[in-house]
């Protein structure tokens, strides 16, 4: 496989694995869905353009830092909507730092719960929720009925609810 194709595959995985989290992080900052999408999209586009020279030690941490800087720049450009930008940014930073810790804890718990599901249920949850496929489509793919897909999803959601209500999450 050529280096260019390897870069493309690596970057596509990096994008796919992190887009939703980066989008939500940007949304926390700018509080506008379209602006958050634009900022994340521009960041990813710029990183793709720099792929030959972009090799940080921790790509995800770098992306969060770059995204945070871009969000702050965006807010500074729109300062007319904020009476005191510094106070706003300080408070926003404090809240986001608190929220990101809770968010990361929840993501870790969700991954742990996903790993505890049976392989078939986990596959169905991934196809329906992570890939956004319809029950009928997943049923055809797995040679089963939409009703069986619904049963697996219901079972998984009950497990998620139970483990999130019982904050321990390991029972």
PDB file of C-alpha atoms in Angstrom:
ATOM      1  CA  UNK A   1       0.000   0.000   0.000  1.00  0.00           C
ATOM      2  CA  UNK A   2       1.357   3.421  -0.901  1.00  0.00           C
ATOM      3  CA  UNK A   3       2.225   5.978   1.767  1.00  0.00           C
ATOM      4  CA  UNK A   4      -0.470   8.290   0.417  1.00  0.00           C
ATOM      5  CA  UNK A   5      -3.160   5.601   0.726  1.00  0.00           C
ATOM      6  CA  UNK A   6      -1.924   4.736   4.232  1.00  0.00           C
ATOM      7  CA  UNK A   7      -2.166   8.418   5.188  1.00  0.00           C
ATOM      8  CA  UNK A   8      -5.651   8.564   3.756  1.00  0.00           C
ATOM      9  CA  UNK A   9      -6.802   5.496   5.704  1.00  0.00           C
ATOM     10  CA  UNK A  10      -5.161   6.709   8.941  1.00  0.00           C
ATOM     11  CA  UNK A  11      -6.662  10.158   8.597  1.00  0.00           C
ATOM     12  CA  UNK A  12     -10.092   8.793   7.716  1.00  0.00           C
ATOM     13  CA  UNK A  13     -10.029   6.650  10.878  1.00  0.00           C
ATOM     14  CA  UNK A  14      -8.832   9.611  12.947  1.00  0.00           C
ATOM     15  CA  UNK A  15     -11.675  11.721  11.526  1.00  0.00           C
ATOM     16  CA  UNK A  16     -14.329   9.024  11.983  1.00  0.00           C
ATOM     17  CA  UNK A  17     -13.240   8.150  15.530  1.00  0.00           C
ATOM     18  CA  UNK A  18     -13.082  11.755  16.759  1.00  0.00           C
ATOM     19  CA  UNK A  19     -15.495  13.896  14.728  1.00  0.00           C
ATOM     20  CA  UNK A  20     -18.505  13.553  17.040  1.00  0.00           C
ATOM     21  CA  UNK A  21     -16.513  14.312  20.202  1.00  0.00           C
ATOM     22  CA  UNK A  22     -14.769  17.263  18.547  1.00  0.00           C
ATOM     23  CA  UNK A  23     -18.098  18.582  17.275  1.00  0.00           C
ATOM     24  CA  UNK A  24     -19.653  18.389  20.751  1.00  0.00           C
ATOM     25  CA  UNK A  25     -16.594  20.084  22.245  1.00  0.00           C
ATOM     26  CA  UNK A  26     -16.841  22.920  19.696  1.00  0.00           C
ATOM     27  CA  UNK A  27     -20.587  23.154  20.308  1.00  0.00           C
ATOM     28  CA  UNK A  28     -19.916  23.647  24.023  1.00  0.00           C
ATOM     29  CA  UNK A  29     -17.735  26.607  23.099  1.00  0.00           C
ATOM     30  CA  UNK A  30     -19.650  28.360  20.323  1.00  0.00           C
ATOM     31  CA  UNK A  31     -23.216  27.235  21.180  1.00  0.00           C
ATOM     32  CA  UNK A  32     -24.174  27.132  17.501  1.00  0.00           C
ATOM     33  CA  UNK A  33     -24.504  23.811  15.649  1.00  0.00           C
ATOM     34  CA  UNK A  34     -23.561  25.097  12.204  1.00  0.00           C
ATOM     35  CA  UNK A  35     -20.614  27.118  13.479  1.00  0.00           C
ATOM     36  CA  UNK A  36     -19.378  24.100  15.462  1.00  0.00           C
ATOM     37  CA  UNK A  37     -19.596  21.900  12.351  1.00  0.00           C
ATOM     38  CA  UNK A  38     -17.786  24.532  10.275  1.00  0.00           C
ATOM     39  CA  UNK A  39     -14.996  24.958  12.806  1.00  0.00           C
ATOM     40  CA  UNK A  40     -14.410  21.204  13.140  1.00  0.00           C
ATOM     41  CA  UNK A  41     -14.630  20.724   9.373  1.00  0.00           C
ATOM     42  CA  UNK A  42     -12.107  23.477   8.751  1.00  0.00           C
ATOM     43  CA  UNK A  43      -9.774  22.041  11.385  1.00  0.00           C
ATOM     44  CA  UNK A  44      -9.897  18.582   9.813  1.00  0.00           C
ATOM     45  CA  UNK A  45      -9.428  20.039   6.343  1.00  0.00           C
ATOM     46  CA  UNK A  46      -6.400  22.021   7.491  1.00  0.00           C
ATOM     47  CA  UNK A  47      -4.905  18.973   9.187  1.00  0.00           C
ATOM     48  CA  UNK A  48      -5.404  16.955   6.011  1.00  0.00           C
ATOM     49  CA  UNK A  49      -3.613  19.659   4.030  1.00  0.00           C
ATOM     50  CA  UNK A  50      -0.725  19.463   6.529  1.00  0.00           C
ATOM     51  CA  UNK A  51      -0.658  15.646   6.674  1.00  0.00           C
ATOM     52  CA  UNK A  52       2.904  15.458   5.357  1.00  0.00           C
ATOM     53  CA  UNK A  53       4.252  17.632   8.168  1.00  0.00           C
ATOM     54  CA  UNK A  54       1.648  17.039  10.907  1.00  0.00           C
ATOM     55  CA  UNK A  55       2.962  14.402  13.314  1.00  0.00           C
ATOM     56  CA  UNK A  56       2.211  15.381  16.937  1.00  0.00           C
ATOM     57  CA  UNK A  57       2.940  12.979  19.784  1.00  0.00           C
ATOM     58  CA  UNK A  58      -0.759  12.808  20.670  1.00  0.00           C
ATOM     59  CA  UNK A  59      -3.009  13.565  17.701  1.00  0.00           C
ATOM     60  CA  UNK A  60      -6.260  13.689  19.682  1.00  0.00           C
ATOM     61  CA  UNK A  61      -4.886  16.036  22.343  1.00  0.00           C
ATOM     62  CA  UNK A  62      -3.454  18.238  19.591  1.00  0.00           C
ATOM     63  CA  UNK A  63      -6.848  18.354  17.827  1.00  0.00           C
ATOM     64  CA  UNK A  64      -8.626  19.364  21.051  1.00  0.00           C
ATOM     65  CA  UNK A  65      -6.084  22.130  21.656  1.00  0.00           C
ATOM     66  CA  UNK A  66      -6.281  23.402  18.072  1.00  0.00           C
ATOM     67  CA  UNK A  67     -10.078  23.244  18.174  1.00  0.00           C
ATOM     68  CA  UNK A  68     -10.178  25.156  21.457  1.00  0.00           C
ATOM     69  CA  UNK A  69      -7.988  27.893  19.950  1.00  0.00           C
ATOM     70  CA  UNK A  70     -10.199  28.097  16.869  1.00  0.00           C
ATOM     71  CA  UNK A  71     -13.324  28.357  18.993  1.00  0.00           C
ATOM     72  CA  UNK A  72     -11.792  31.162  21.048  1.00  0.00           C
ATOM     73  CA  UNK A  73     -10.796  32.975  17.837  1.00  0.00           C
ATOM     74  CA  UNK A  74     -14.339  32.562  16.531  1.00  0.00           C
ATOM     75  CA  UNK A  75     -15.762  34.015  19.742  1.00  0.00           C
ATOM     76  CA  UNK A  76     -13.325  36.933  19.668  1.00  0.00           C
ATOM     77  CA  UNK A  77     -14.465  37.768  16.140  1.00  0.00           C
ATOM     78  CA  UNK A  78     -18.029  37.857  17.407  1.00  0.00           C
ATOM     79  CA  UNK A  79     -17.287  39.900  20.505  1.00  0.00           C
ATOM     80  CA  UNK A  80     -20.147  42.331  19.853  1.00  0.00           C
ATOM     81  CA  UNK A  81     -22.454  39.657  21.266  1.00  0.00           C
ATOM     82  CA  UNK A  82     -20.515  39.506  24.522  1.00  0.00           C
ATOM     83  CA  UNK A  83     -20.128  42.424  26.899  1.00  0.00           C
ATOM     84  CA  UNK A  84     -17.076  41.030  28.619  1.00  0.00           C
ATOM     85  CA  UNK A  85     -15.366  38.349  26.565  1.00  0.00           C
ATOM     86  CA  UNK A  86     -12.684  37.575  29.148  1.00  0.00           C
ATOM     87  CA  UNK A  87     -15.210  36.846  31.890  1.00  0.00           C
ATOM     88  CA  UNK A  88     -17.260  34.799  29.478  1.00  0.00           C
ATOM     89  CA  UNK A  89     -14.236  32.768  28.336  1.00  0.00           C
ATOM     90  CA  UNK A  90     -13.038  32.143  31.884  1.00  0.00           C
ATOM     91  CA  UNK A  91     -16.444  30.860  32.932  1.00  0.00           C
ATOM     92  CA  UNK A  92     -16.826  28.864  29.732  1.00  0.00           C
ATOM     93  CA  UNK A  93     -13.405  27.272  30.205  1.00  0.00           C
ATOM     94  CA  UNK A  94     -14.236  26.330  33.785  1.00  0.00           C
ATOM     95  CA  UNK A  95     -17.555  24.774  32.784  1.00  0.00           C
ATOM     96  CA  UNK A  96     -16.143  22.936  29.782  1.00  0.00           C
ATOM     97  CA  UNK A  97     -13.262  21.518  31.782  1.00  0.00           C
ATOM     98  CA  UNK A  98     -15.799  20.170  34.289  1.00  0.00           C
ATOM     99  CA  UNK A  99     -18.085  18.906  31.515  1.00  0.00           C
ATOM    100  CA  UNK A 100     -15.312  17.224  29.546  1.00  0.00           C
ATOM    101  CA  UNK A 101     -14.312  15.180  32.594  1.00  0.00           C
ATOM    102  CA  UNK A 102     -17.890  13.987  33.059  1.00  0.00           C
ATOM    103  CA  UNK A 103     -18.220  13.426  29.299  1.00  0.00           C
ATOM    104  CA  UNK A 104     -15.036  11.330  29.161  1.00  0.00           C
ATOM    105  CA  UNK A 105     -16.145   9.308  32.206  1.00  0.00           C
ATOM    106  CA  UNK A 106     -19.482   8.617  30.513  1.00  0.00           C
ATOM    107  CA  UNK A 107     -17.769   7.601  27.269  1.00  0.00           C
ATOM    108  CA  UNK A 108     -15.509   5.207  29.167  1.00  0.00           C
ATOM    109  CA  UNK A 109     -18.524   3.722  30.953  1.00  0.00           C
ATOM    110  CA  UNK A 110     -20.381   3.351  27.658  1.00  0.00           C
ATOM    111  CA  UNK A 111     -17.408   1.572  26.092  1.00  0.00           C
ATOM    112  CA  UNK A 112     -17.211  -0.730  29.124  1.00  0.00           C
ATOM    113  CA  UNK A 113     -20.916  -1.510  28.861  1.00  0.00           C
ATOM    114  CA  UNK A 114     -20.597  -2.113  25.107  1.00  0.00           C
ATOM    115  CA  UNK A 115     -17.826  -4.640  25.810  1.00  0.00           C
ATOM    116  CA  UNK A 116     -20.074  -6.438  28.302  1.00  0.00           C
ATOM    117  CA  UNK A 117     -22.808  -6.990  25.674  1.00  0.00           C
ATOM    118  CA  UNK A 118     -22.965 -10.237  23.747  1.00  0.00           C
ATOM    119  CA  UNK A 119     -21.108 -10.012  20.424  1.00  0.00           C
ATOM    120  CA  UNK A 120     -24.351 -10.076  18.395  1.00  0.00           C
ATOM    121  CA  UNK A 121     -26.064  -7.415  20.527  1.00  0.00           C
ATOM    122  CA  UNK A 122     -22.941  -5.241  20.420  1.00  0.00           C
ATOM    123  CA  UNK A 123     -22.804  -5.583  16.608  1.00  0.00           C
ATOM    124  CA  UNK A 124     -26.471  -4.616  16.305  1.00  0.00           C
ATOM    125  CA  UNK A 125     -26.029  -1.569  18.577  1.00  0.00           C
ATOM    126  CA  UNK A 126     -22.994  -0.486  16.556  1.00  0.00           C
ATOM    127  CA  UNK A 127     -24.843  -0.878  13.235  1.00  0.00           C
ATOM    128  CA  UNK A 128     -27.981   0.941  14.436  1.00  0.00           C
ATOM    129  CA  UNK A 129     -26.524   3.682  16.628  1.00  0.00           C
ATOM    130  CA  UNK A 130     -22.945   4.229  15.560  1.00  0.00           C
ATOM    131  CA  UNK A 131     -23.492   3.699  11.842  1.00  0.00           C
ATOM    132  CA  UNK A 132     -27.066   5.036  11.821  1.00  0.00           C
ATOM    133  CA  UNK A 133     -28.585   2.076   9.975  1.00  0.00           C
ATOM    134  CA  UNK A 134     -32.283   1.217  10.122  1.00  0.00           C
ATOM    135  CA  UNK A 135     -33.531  -1.945  11.848  1.00  0.00           C
ATOM    136  CA  UNK A 136     -34.678  -3.388   8.528  1.00  0.00           C
ATOM    137  CA  UNK A 137     -31.286  -2.787   6.936  1.00  0.00           C
ATOM    138  CA  UNK A 138     -29.452  -4.431   9.849  1.00  0.00           C
ATOM    139  CA  UNK A 139     -31.918  -7.324   9.830  1.00  0.00           C
ATOM    140  CA  UNK A 140     -31.201  -7.963   6.144  1.00  0.00           C
ATOM    141  CA  UNK A 141     -27.465  -7.700   6.750  1.00  0.00           C
ATOM    142  CA  UNK A 142     -27.599 -10.221   9.621  1.00  0.00           C
ATOM    143  CA  UNK A 143     -30.244 -12.468   8.029  1.00  0.00           C
ATOM    144  CA  UNK A 144     -32.819 -11.955  10.756  1.00  0.00           C
ATOM    145  CA  UNK A 145     -36.011  -9.962  11.316  1.00  0.00           C
ATOM    146  CA  UNK A 146     -36.449  -6.322  12.320  1.00  0.00           C
ATOM    147  CA  UNK A 147     -38.282  -7.662  15.397  1.00  0.00           C
ATOM    148  CA  UNK A 148     -35.147  -9.494  16.527  1.00  0.00           C
ATOM    149  CA  UNK A 149     -33.106  -6.355  15.958  1.00  0.00           C
ATOM    150  CA  UNK A 150     -35.603  -4.454  18.127  1.00  0.00           C
ATOM    151  CA  UNK A 151     -35.281  -7.094  20.893  1.00  0.00           C
ATOM    152  CA  UNK A 152     -31.481  -6.797  20.887  1.00  0.00           C
ATOM    153  CA  UNK A 153     -31.687  -2.996  20.976  1.00  0.00           C
ATOM    154  CA  UNK A 154     -34.252  -3.060  23.794  1.00  0.00           C
ATOM    155  CA  UNK A 155     -32.052  -5.445  25.768  1.00  0.00           C
ATOM    156  CA  UNK A 156     -28.976  -3.248  25.251  1.00  0.00           C
ATOM    157  CA  UNK A 157     -30.828  -0.054  26.195  1.00  0.00           C
ATOM    158  CA  UNK A 158     -32.120  -1.708  29.381  1.00  0.00           C
ATOM    159  CA  UNK A 159     -28.539  -2.646  30.278  1.00  0.00           C
ATOM    160  CA  UNK A 160     -27.330   0.905  29.588  1.00  0.00           C
ATOM    161  CA  UNK A 161     -30.149   2.398  31.693  1.00  0.00           C
ATOM    162  CA  UNK A 162     -29.517   0.006  34.575  1.00  0.00           C
ATOM    163  CA  UNK A 163     -25.766   0.579  34.631  1.00  0.00           C
ATOM    164  CA  UNK A 164     -26.062   4.358  34.305  1.00  0.00           C
ATOM    165  CA  UNK A 165     -28.639   4.508  37.104  1.00  0.00           C
ATOM    166  CA  UNK A 166     -26.345   2.424  39.309  1.00  0.00           C
ATOM    167  CA  UNK A 167     -23.282   4.641  38.996  1.00  0.00           C
ATOM    168  CA  UNK A 168     -20.960   1.693  39.664  1.00  0.00           C
ATOM    169  CA  UNK A 169     -21.700   0.362  36.186  1.00  0.00           C
ATOM    170  CA  UNK A 170     -20.066  -3.039  36.769  1.00  0.00           C
ATOM    171  CA  UNK A 171     -22.892  -5.183  38.134  1.00  0.00           C
TER     172      UNK A 171
END
